[in-house]
PDB file of C-alpha atoms in Angstrom:
ATOM      1  CA  MET A   1     105.951 102.136 116.476  1.00  0.00           C
ATOM      2  CA  GLU A   2     106.108 101.101 120.139  1.00  0.00           C
ATOM      3  CA  GLN A   3     107.075 104.633 121.167  1.00  0.00           C
ATOM      4  CA  ILE A   4     104.151 106.161 119.270  1.00  0.00           C
ATOM      5  CA  LEU A   5     101.733 103.588 120.692  1.00  0.00           C
ATOM      6  CA  SER A   6     102.977 104.300 124.217  1.00  0.00           C
ATOM      7  CA  ASP A   7     101.600 107.852 123.818  1.00  0.00           C
ATOM      8  CA  ILE A   8      98.108 106.556 122.973  1.00  0.00           C
ATOM      9  CA  THR A   9      95.394 105.384 125.333  1.00  0.00           C
ATOM     10  CA  ILE A  10      92.881 102.995 123.791  1.00  0.00           C
ATOM     11  CA  LYS A  11      89.974 105.018 125.207  1.00  0.00           C
ATOM     12  CA  ASP A  12      91.203 107.966 123.132  1.00  0.00           C
ATOM     13  CA  ILE A  13      90.617 106.035 119.894  1.00  0.00           C
ATOM     14  CA  ASN A  14      87.452 106.950 117.993  1.00  0.00           C
ATOM     15  CA  HIS A  15      86.019 104.284 115.720  1.00  0.00           C
ATOM     16  CA  ARG A  16      86.231 105.503 112.124  1.00  0.00           C
ATOM     17  CA  THR A  17      83.416 104.207 109.950  1.00  0.00           C
ATOM     18  CA  GLU A  18      84.050 106.201 106.774  1.00  0.00           C
ATOM     19  CA  TYR A  19      85.904 103.290 105.115  1.00  0.00           C
ATOM     20  CA  PRO A  20      83.560 100.277 105.266  1.00  0.00           C
ATOM     21  CA  VAL A  21      84.671  96.988 103.747  1.00  0.00           C
ATOM     22  CA  LEU A  22      82.685  95.621 100.817  1.00  0.00           C
ATOM     23  CA  MET A  23      82.813  92.167  99.277  1.00  0.00           C
ATOM     24  CA  LYS A  24      83.090  91.926  95.497  1.00  0.00           C
ATOM     25  CA  ILE A  25      83.108  88.909  93.194  1.00  0.00           C
ATOM     26  CA  ASN A  26      85.525  88.330  90.315  1.00  0.00           C
ATOM     27  CA  GLN A  27      84.524  86.816  86.963  1.00  0.00           C
ATOM     28  CA  THR A  28      84.818  83.268  88.336  1.00  0.00           C
ATOM     29  CA  ARG A  29      82.704  84.055  91.418  1.00  0.00           C
ATOM     30  CA  GLN A  30      85.634  84.231  93.857  1.00  0.00           C
ATOM     31  CA  PRO A  31      85.200  86.870  96.563  1.00  0.00           C
ATOM     32  CA  TYR A  32      87.587  89.692  97.262  1.00  0.00           C
ATOM     33  CA  TRP A  33      87.250  92.636  99.625  1.00  0.00           C
ATOM     34  CA  VAL A  34      87.545  96.335  98.904  1.00  0.00           C
ATOM     35  CA  VAL A  35      87.447  99.607 100.749  1.00  0.00           C
ATOM     36  CA  ASP A  36      86.927 103.213  99.649  1.00  0.00           C
ATOM     37  CA  ASN A  37      87.541 103.708  95.929  1.00  0.00           C
ATOM     38  CA  PHE A  38      89.845 100.662  95.775  1.00  0.00           C
ATOM     39  CA  CYS A  39      92.364 102.910  94.028  1.00  0.00           C
ATOM     40  CA  GLY A  40      90.168 102.784  90.914  1.00  0.00           C
ATOM     41  CA  ILE A  41      90.844  99.088  90.359  1.00  0.00           C
ATOM     42  CA  ASP A  42      87.211  98.056  90.790  1.00  0.00           C
ATOM     43  CA  LYS A  43      86.171  99.799  87.579  1.00  0.00           C
ATOM     44  CA  THR A  44      87.109  96.788  85.449  1.00  0.00           C
ATOM     45  CA  PRO A  45      86.075  93.139  85.792  1.00  0.00           C
ATOM     46  CA  ILE A  46      88.619  91.058  87.677  1.00  0.00           C
ATOM     47  CA  ASP A  47      89.365  87.742  85.976  1.00  0.00           C
ATOM     48  CA  ALA A  48      90.562  84.434  87.436  1.00  0.00           C
ATOM     49  CA  SER A  49      94.226  85.008  86.547  1.00  0.00           C
ATOM     50  CA  VAL A  50      94.533  87.853  89.067  1.00  0.00           C
ATOM     51  CA  ASN A  51      95.962  86.953  92.475  1.00  0.00           C
ATOM     52  CA  LEU A  52      93.226  88.380  94.691  1.00  0.00           C
ATOM     53  CA  THR A  53      95.439  88.864  97.750  1.00  0.00           C
ATOM     54  CA  ASP A  54      97.896  90.895  95.690  1.00  0.00           C
ATOM     55  CA  LEU A  55      94.984  92.819  94.172  1.00  0.00           C
ATOM     56  CA  GLU A  56      93.684  93.681  97.658  1.00  0.00           C
ATOM     57  CA  TRP A  57      97.152  94.859  98.702  1.00  0.00           C
ATOM     58  CA  ASP A  58      97.330  97.146  95.682  1.00  0.00           C
ATOM     59  CA  GLY A  59      93.775  98.452  95.911  1.00  0.00           C
ATOM     60  CA  ASN A  60      92.997  98.705  99.602  1.00  0.00           C
ATOM     61  CA  GLU A  61      95.153 101.665 100.497  1.00  0.00           C
ATOM     62  CA  ILE A  62      94.006 104.444 102.790  1.00  0.00           C
ATOM     63  CA  TYR A  63      96.516 107.287 102.924  1.00  0.00           C
ATOM     64  CA  LEU A  64      96.311 109.638 105.914  1.00  0.00           C
ATOM     65  CA  ALA A  65      98.091 112.979 105.876  1.00  0.00           C
ATOM     66  CA  HIS A  66      95.524 115.381 107.334  1.00  0.00           C
ATOM     67  CA  THR A  67      97.810 116.507 110.179  1.00  0.00           C
ATOM     68  CA  THR A  68     101.520 116.715 110.903  1.00  0.00           C
ATOM     69  CA  ASP A  69     100.965 115.211 114.374  1.00  0.00           C
ATOM     70  CA  LEU A  70     102.172 111.614 114.067  1.00  0.00           C
ATOM     71  CA  VAL A  71     100.341 110.482 117.205  1.00  0.00           C
ATOM     72  CA  GLU A  72      97.066 111.861 115.808  1.00  0.00           C
ATOM     73  CA  LEU A  73      97.672 110.085 112.486  1.00  0.00           C
ATOM     74  CA  VAL A  74      98.218 106.796 114.293  1.00  0.00           C
ATOM     75  CA  LYS A  75      95.129 107.315 116.473  1.00  0.00           C
ATOM     76  CA  TYR A  76      93.049 107.977 113.353  1.00  0.00           C
ATOM     77  CA  GLY A  77      94.511 104.877 111.680  1.00  0.00           C
ATOM     78  CA  LEU A  78      93.836 102.765 114.771  1.00  0.00           C
ATOM     79  CA  GLY A  79      90.210 103.928 114.670  1.00  0.00           C
ATOM     80  CA  ILE A  80      89.949 102.590 111.116  1.00  0.00           C
ATOM     81  CA  ILE A  81      91.635  99.327 112.110  1.00  0.00           C
ATOM     82  CA  ILE A  82      89.212  98.831 115.013  1.00  0.00           C
ATOM     83  CA  SER A  83      86.238  99.350 112.699  1.00  0.00           C
ATOM     84  CA  TRP A  84      87.654  97.046 110.020  1.00  0.00           C
ATOM     85  CA  LYS A  85      88.379  94.318 112.562  1.00  0.00           C
ATOM     86  CA  GLU A  86      84.890  94.525 114.039  1.00  0.00           C
ATOM     87  CA  GLN A  87      83.247  94.389 110.605  1.00  0.00           C
ATOM     88  CA  LEU A  88      85.470  91.573 109.296  1.00  0.00           C
ATOM     89  CA  GLU A  89      84.988  89.505 112.470  1.00  0.00           C
ATOM     90  CA  ARG A  90      81.222  90.032 112.333  1.00  0.00           C
ATOM     91  CA  GLU A  91      80.533  89.600 108.600  1.00  0.00           C
ATOM     92  CA  TYR A  92      83.293  87.289 107.337  1.00  0.00           C
ATOM     93  CA  THR A  93      84.001  85.031 110.296  1.00  0.00           C
ATOM     94  CA  GLN A  94      85.581  82.205 108.273  1.00  0.00           C
ATOM     95  CA  ILE A  95      87.981  84.410 106.276  1.00  0.00           C
ATOM     96  CA  PRO A  96      91.370  85.358 107.767  1.00  0.00           C
ATOM     97  CA  PHE A  97      92.661  88.862 107.056  1.00  0.00           C
ATOM     98  CA  ASP A  98      95.782  90.895 107.736  1.00  0.00           C
ATOM     99  CA  ILE A  99      95.693  94.645 108.342  1.00  0.00           C
ATOM    100  CA  LEU A 100      98.799  96.807 108.097  1.00  0.00           C
ATOM    101  CA  LEU A 101      99.382 100.336 109.396  1.00  0.00           C
ATOM    102  CA  SER A 102     102.645 101.918 108.264  1.00  0.00           C
ATOM    103  CA  ILE A 103     104.076 105.257 109.290  1.00  0.00           C
ATOM    104  CA  ASP A 104     106.199 107.689 107.324  1.00  0.00           C
ATOM    105  CA  HIS A 105     107.875 110.166 109.689  1.00  0.00           C
ATOM    106  CA  GLY A 106     108.298 112.625 106.842  1.00  0.00           C
ATOM    107  CA  ASP A 107     111.162 115.044 106.446  1.00  0.00           C
ATOM    108  CA  GLU A 108     111.738 118.721 105.638  1.00  0.00           C
ATOM    109  CA  GLU A 109     109.942 118.352 102.295  1.00  0.00           C
ATOM    110  CA  VAL A 110     107.331 115.688 103.091  1.00  0.00           C
ATOM    111  CA  ASN A 111     104.833 115.775 105.960  1.00  0.00           C
ATOM    112  CA  PRO A 112     104.303 112.723 108.159  1.00  0.00           C
ATOM    113  CA  SER A 113     101.699 110.253 106.940  1.00  0.00           C
ATOM    114  CA  ALA A 114     100.152 106.886 107.684  1.00  0.00           C
ATOM    115  CA  THR A 115      98.985 104.231 105.249  1.00  0.00           C
ATOM    116  CA  LEU A 116      96.533 101.427 105.952  1.00  0.00           C
ATOM    117  CA  ARG A 117      96.031  98.287 103.878  1.00  0.00           C
ATOM    118  CA  PHE A 118      94.227  95.004 104.348  1.00  0.00           C
ATOM    119  CA  TRP A 119      93.945  91.738 102.457  1.00  0.00           C
ATOM    120  CA  ALA A 120      92.437  88.286 102.838  1.00  0.00           C
ATOM    121  CA  ILE A 121      94.656  85.284 103.478  1.00  0.00           C
ATOM    122  CA  ARG A 122      94.066  82.629 100.828  1.00  0.00           C
ATOM    123  CA  LYS A 123      95.731  79.209 100.839  1.00  0.00           C
ATOM    124  CA  GLN A 124      98.046  80.308 103.665  1.00  0.00           C
ATOM    125  CA  TYR A 125      99.435  83.153 101.476  1.00  0.00           C
ATOM    126  CA  HIS A 126     100.183  86.361 103.373  1.00  0.00           C
ATOM    127  CA  TYR A 127     101.239  89.325 101.291  1.00  0.00           C
ATOM    128  CA  ILE A 128     103.573  90.108 104.195  1.00  0.00           C
ATOM    129  CA  GLU A 129     104.393  87.423 106.725  1.00  0.00           C
ATOM    130  CA  PRO A 130     103.034  88.514 110.117  1.00  0.00           C
ATOM    131  CA  SER A 131     106.239  87.929 112.046  1.00  0.00           C
ATOM    132  CA  PHE A 132     108.456  90.202 114.085  1.00  0.00           C
ATOM    133  CA  VAL A 133     111.439  89.475 111.814  1.00  0.00           C
ATOM    134  CA  GLU A 134     109.546  90.369 108.622  1.00  0.00           C
ATOM    135  CA  LEU A 135     108.016  93.526 110.085  1.00  0.00           C
ATOM    136  CA  GLN A 136     111.425  94.732 111.276  1.00  0.00           C
ATOM    137  CA  LYS A 137     112.616  94.789 107.643  1.00  0.00           C
ATOM    138  CA  PHE A 138     110.518  97.878 106.928  1.00  0.00           C
ATOM    139  CA  GLU A 139     112.364 101.193 107.025  1.00  0.00           C
ATOM    140  CA  GLN A 140     109.400 102.936 108.670  1.00  0.00           C
ATOM    141  CA  PRO A 141     107.426 101.634 111.664  1.00  0.00           C
ATOM    142  CA  VAL A 142     104.566  99.232 110.977  1.00  0.00           C
ATOM    143  CA  LEU A 143     101.799  97.619 112.985  1.00  0.00           C
ATOM    144  CA  MET A 144     100.132  94.451 111.759  1.00  0.00           C
ATOM    145  CA  GLU A 145      96.862  93.048 113.041  1.00  0.00           C
ATOM    146  CA  GLN A 146      95.352  89.654 112.364  1.00  0.00           C
ATOM    147  CA  VAL A 147      91.625  89.051 111.948  1.00  0.00           C
ATOM    148  CA  ASN A 148      89.868  85.689 112.319  1.00  0.00           C
ATOM    149  CA  TYR A 149      93.084  83.790 113.072  1.00  0.00           C
ATOM    150  CA  LYS A 150      95.852  83.702 115.655  1.00  0.00           C
ATOM    151  CA  LEU A 151      99.583  83.410 115.118  1.00  0.00           C
TER     152      LEU A 151
END
Protein backbone atom coordinates (compact mmCIF):
# COMPACT_ATOMS: atom_id res chain seq x y z
CA MET A 1 0.00 0.00 0.00
CA GLU A 2 2.89 2.35 0.80
CA GLN A 3 4.16 2.13 -2.78
CA ILE A 4 0.74 2.99 -4.21
CA LEU A 5 0.31 5.87 -1.76
CA SER A 6 3.75 7.23 -2.68
CA ASP A 7 2.39 7.82 -6.21
CA ILE A 8 -0.50 9.95 -4.90
CA THR A 9 -0.48 13.60 -3.91
CA ILE A 10 -3.20 14.59 -1.45
CA LYS A 11 -4.14 17.60 -3.59
CA ASP A 12 -5.00 15.16 -6.39
CA ILE A 13 -7.74 13.56 -4.26
CA ASN A 14 -11.29 14.64 -5.09
CA HIS A 15 -13.83 14.35 -2.30
CA ARG A 16 -16.43 11.76 -3.29
CA THR A 17 -19.87 12.50 -1.88
CA GLU A 18 -21.91 9.83 -3.67
CA TYR A 19 -21.81 7.49 -0.64
CA PRO A 20 -23.13 9.50 2.34
CA VAL A 21 -23.40 7.83 5.73
CA LEU A 22 -26.85 7.45 7.25
CA MET A 23 -27.78 6.51 10.80
CA LYS A 24 -30.42 3.82 11.28
CA ILE A 25 -32.01 2.44 14.44
CA ASN A 26 -32.54 -1.24 15.22
CA GLN A 27 -35.65 -2.63 16.94
CA THR A 28 -34.29 -1.77 20.39
CA ARG A 29 -33.41 1.81 19.39
CA GLN A 30 -29.65 1.21 19.09
CA PRO A 31 -28.02 3.19 16.28
CA TYR A 32 -26.03 1.72 13.45
CA TRP A 33 -24.60 3.39 10.36
CA VAL A 34 -25.10 2.51 6.71
CA VAL A 35 -23.91 3.64 3.33
CA ASP A 36 -25.23 3.12 -0.20
CA ASN A 37 -27.63 0.19 -0.46
CA PHE A 38 -26.10 -1.49 2.62
CA CYS A 39 -25.83 -4.65 0.51
CA GLY A 40 -29.61 -5.05 0.81
CA ILE A 41 -29.43 -5.74 4.54
CA ASP A 42 -31.47 -2.68 5.50
CA LYS A 43 -34.63 -4.10 3.96
CA THR A 44 -35.48 -6.06 7.11
CA PRO A 45 -35.76 -4.88 10.72
CA ILE A 46 -32.58 -5.44 12.70
CA ASP A 47 -33.23 -6.96 16.12
CA ALA A 48 -31.21 -6.73 19.34
CA SER A 49 -29.48 -10.09 18.87
CA VAL A 50 -27.50 -8.80 15.87
CA ASN A 51 -23.97 -7.58 16.57
CA LEU A 52 -24.17 -4.14 14.98
CA THR A 53 -20.44 -3.81 14.32
CA ASP A 54 -20.44 -7.11 12.45
CA LEU A 55 -23.58 -6.02 10.60
CA GLU A 56 -21.86 -2.79 9.50
CA TRP A 57 -18.84 -4.76 8.30
CA ASP A 58 -21.07 -7.00 6.21
CA GLY A 59 -23.31 -4.24 4.85
CA ASN A 60 -21.07 -1.24 4.36
CA GLU A 61 -19.09 -2.41 1.37
CA ILE A 62 -18.24 -0.18 -1.56
CA TYR A 63 -16.60 -2.11 -4.38
CA LEU A 64 -14.59 -0.10 -6.92
CA ALA A 65 -13.58 -1.63 -10.23
CA HIS A 66 -14.28 1.14 -12.75
CA THR A 67 -10.68 1.25 -14.03
CA THR A 68 -7.70 -1.07 -14.24
CA ASP A 69 -5.40 1.71 -12.97
CA LEU A 70 -4.69 0.78 -9.35
CA VAL A 71 -3.50 4.28 -8.43
CA GLU A 72 -6.77 5.74 -9.75
CA LEU A 73 -8.79 3.19 -7.76
CA VAL A 74 -6.94 4.13 -4.59
CA LYS A 75 -7.37 7.86 -5.28
CA TYR A 76 -11.11 7.33 -5.76
CA GLY A 77 -11.27 5.28 -2.55
CA LEU A 78 -9.31 7.93 -0.64
CA GLY A 79 -11.83 10.53 -1.83
CA ILE A 80 -14.61 8.45 -0.28
CA ILE A 81 -12.62 8.00 2.93
CA ILE A 82 -12.03 11.76 3.22
CA SER A 83 -15.75 12.44 2.82
CA TRP A 84 -16.73 9.72 5.30
CA LYS A 85 -14.23 10.99 7.87
CA GLU A 86 -15.44 14.57 7.54
CA GLN A 87 -19.09 13.54 7.87
CA LEU A 88 -18.49 11.15 10.79
CA GLU A 89 -16.35 13.71 12.64
CA ARG A 90 -18.96 16.42 12.09
CA GLU A 91 -22.20 14.49 12.75
CA TYR A 92 -21.22 11.71 15.16
CA THR A 93 -18.45 13.24 17.24
CA GLN A 94 -18.80 10.86 20.20
CA ILE A 95 -18.80 7.63 18.15
CA PRO A 96 -15.48 6.03 17.15
CA PHE A 97 -15.30 4.41 13.71
CA ASP A 98 -12.81 2.42 11.67
CA ILE A 99 -12.57 2.70 7.89
CA LEU A 100 -10.79 0.10 5.77
CA LEU A 101 -9.57 0.35 2.18
CA SER A 102 -8.33 -2.92 0.70
CA ILE A 103 -6.75 -3.49 -2.68
CA ASP A 104 -6.92 -6.50 -4.96
CA HIS A 105 -4.14 -6.32 -7.57
CA GLY A 106 -6.09 -8.63 -9.83
CA ASP A 107 -4.59 -11.16 -12.19
CA GLU A 108 -4.97 -12.31 -15.81
CA GLU A 109 -8.65 -13.15 -15.25
CA VAL A 110 -9.67 -10.53 -12.66
CA ASN A 111 -9.17 -6.77 -12.96
CA PRO A 112 -7.75 -4.77 -10.06
CA SER A 113 -10.29 -3.50 -7.54
CA ALA A 114 -10.61 -1.68 -4.24
CA THR A 115 -13.10 -2.28 -1.45
CA LEU A 116 -14.08 0.16 1.28
CA ARG A 117 -15.84 -0.67 4.54
CA PHE A 118 -16.55 1.15 7.76
CA TRP A 119 -18.02 0.28 11.14
CA ALA A 120 -18.59 1.83 14.55
CA ILE A 121 -16.52 0.74 17.52
CA ARG A 122 -18.79 -0.44 20.33
CA LYS A 123 -17.54 -1.51 23.76
CA GLN A 124 -13.93 -1.44 22.51
CA TYR A 125 -14.77 -4.06 19.83
CA HIS A 126 -12.99 -3.53 16.51
CA TYR A 127 -13.97 -5.84 13.70
CA ILE A 128 -10.28 -5.72 12.76
CA GLU A 129 -7.74 -4.53 15.28
CA PRO A 130 -6.14 -1.33 13.97
CA SER A 131 -2.55 -2.44 14.46
CA PHE A 132 0.35 -2.87 12.09
CA VAL A 133 0.65 -6.57 12.99
CA GLU A 134 -3.03 -7.29 12.28
CA LEU A 135 -3.07 -5.34 9.02
CA GLN A 136 0.02 -7.17 7.77
CA LYS A 137 -1.91 -10.46 7.96
CA PHE A 138 -3.96 -9.51 4.90
CA GLU A 139 -2.80 -11.00 1.60
CA GLN A 140 -3.60 -7.77 -0.27
CA PRO A 141 -2.61 -4.25 0.82
CA VAL A 142 -4.92 -2.44 3.23
CA LEU A 143 -5.18 1.04 4.69
CA MET A 144 -7.07 1.64 7.91
CA GLU A 145 -8.21 5.00 9.19
CA GLN A 146 -9.58 5.86 12.61
CA VAL A 147 -12.33 8.41 13.20
CA ASN A 148 -13.08 10.14 16.51
CA TYR A 149 -10.31 8.32 18.39
CA LYS A 150 -6.54 7.95 18.35
CA LEU A 151 -4.47 4.81 18.71
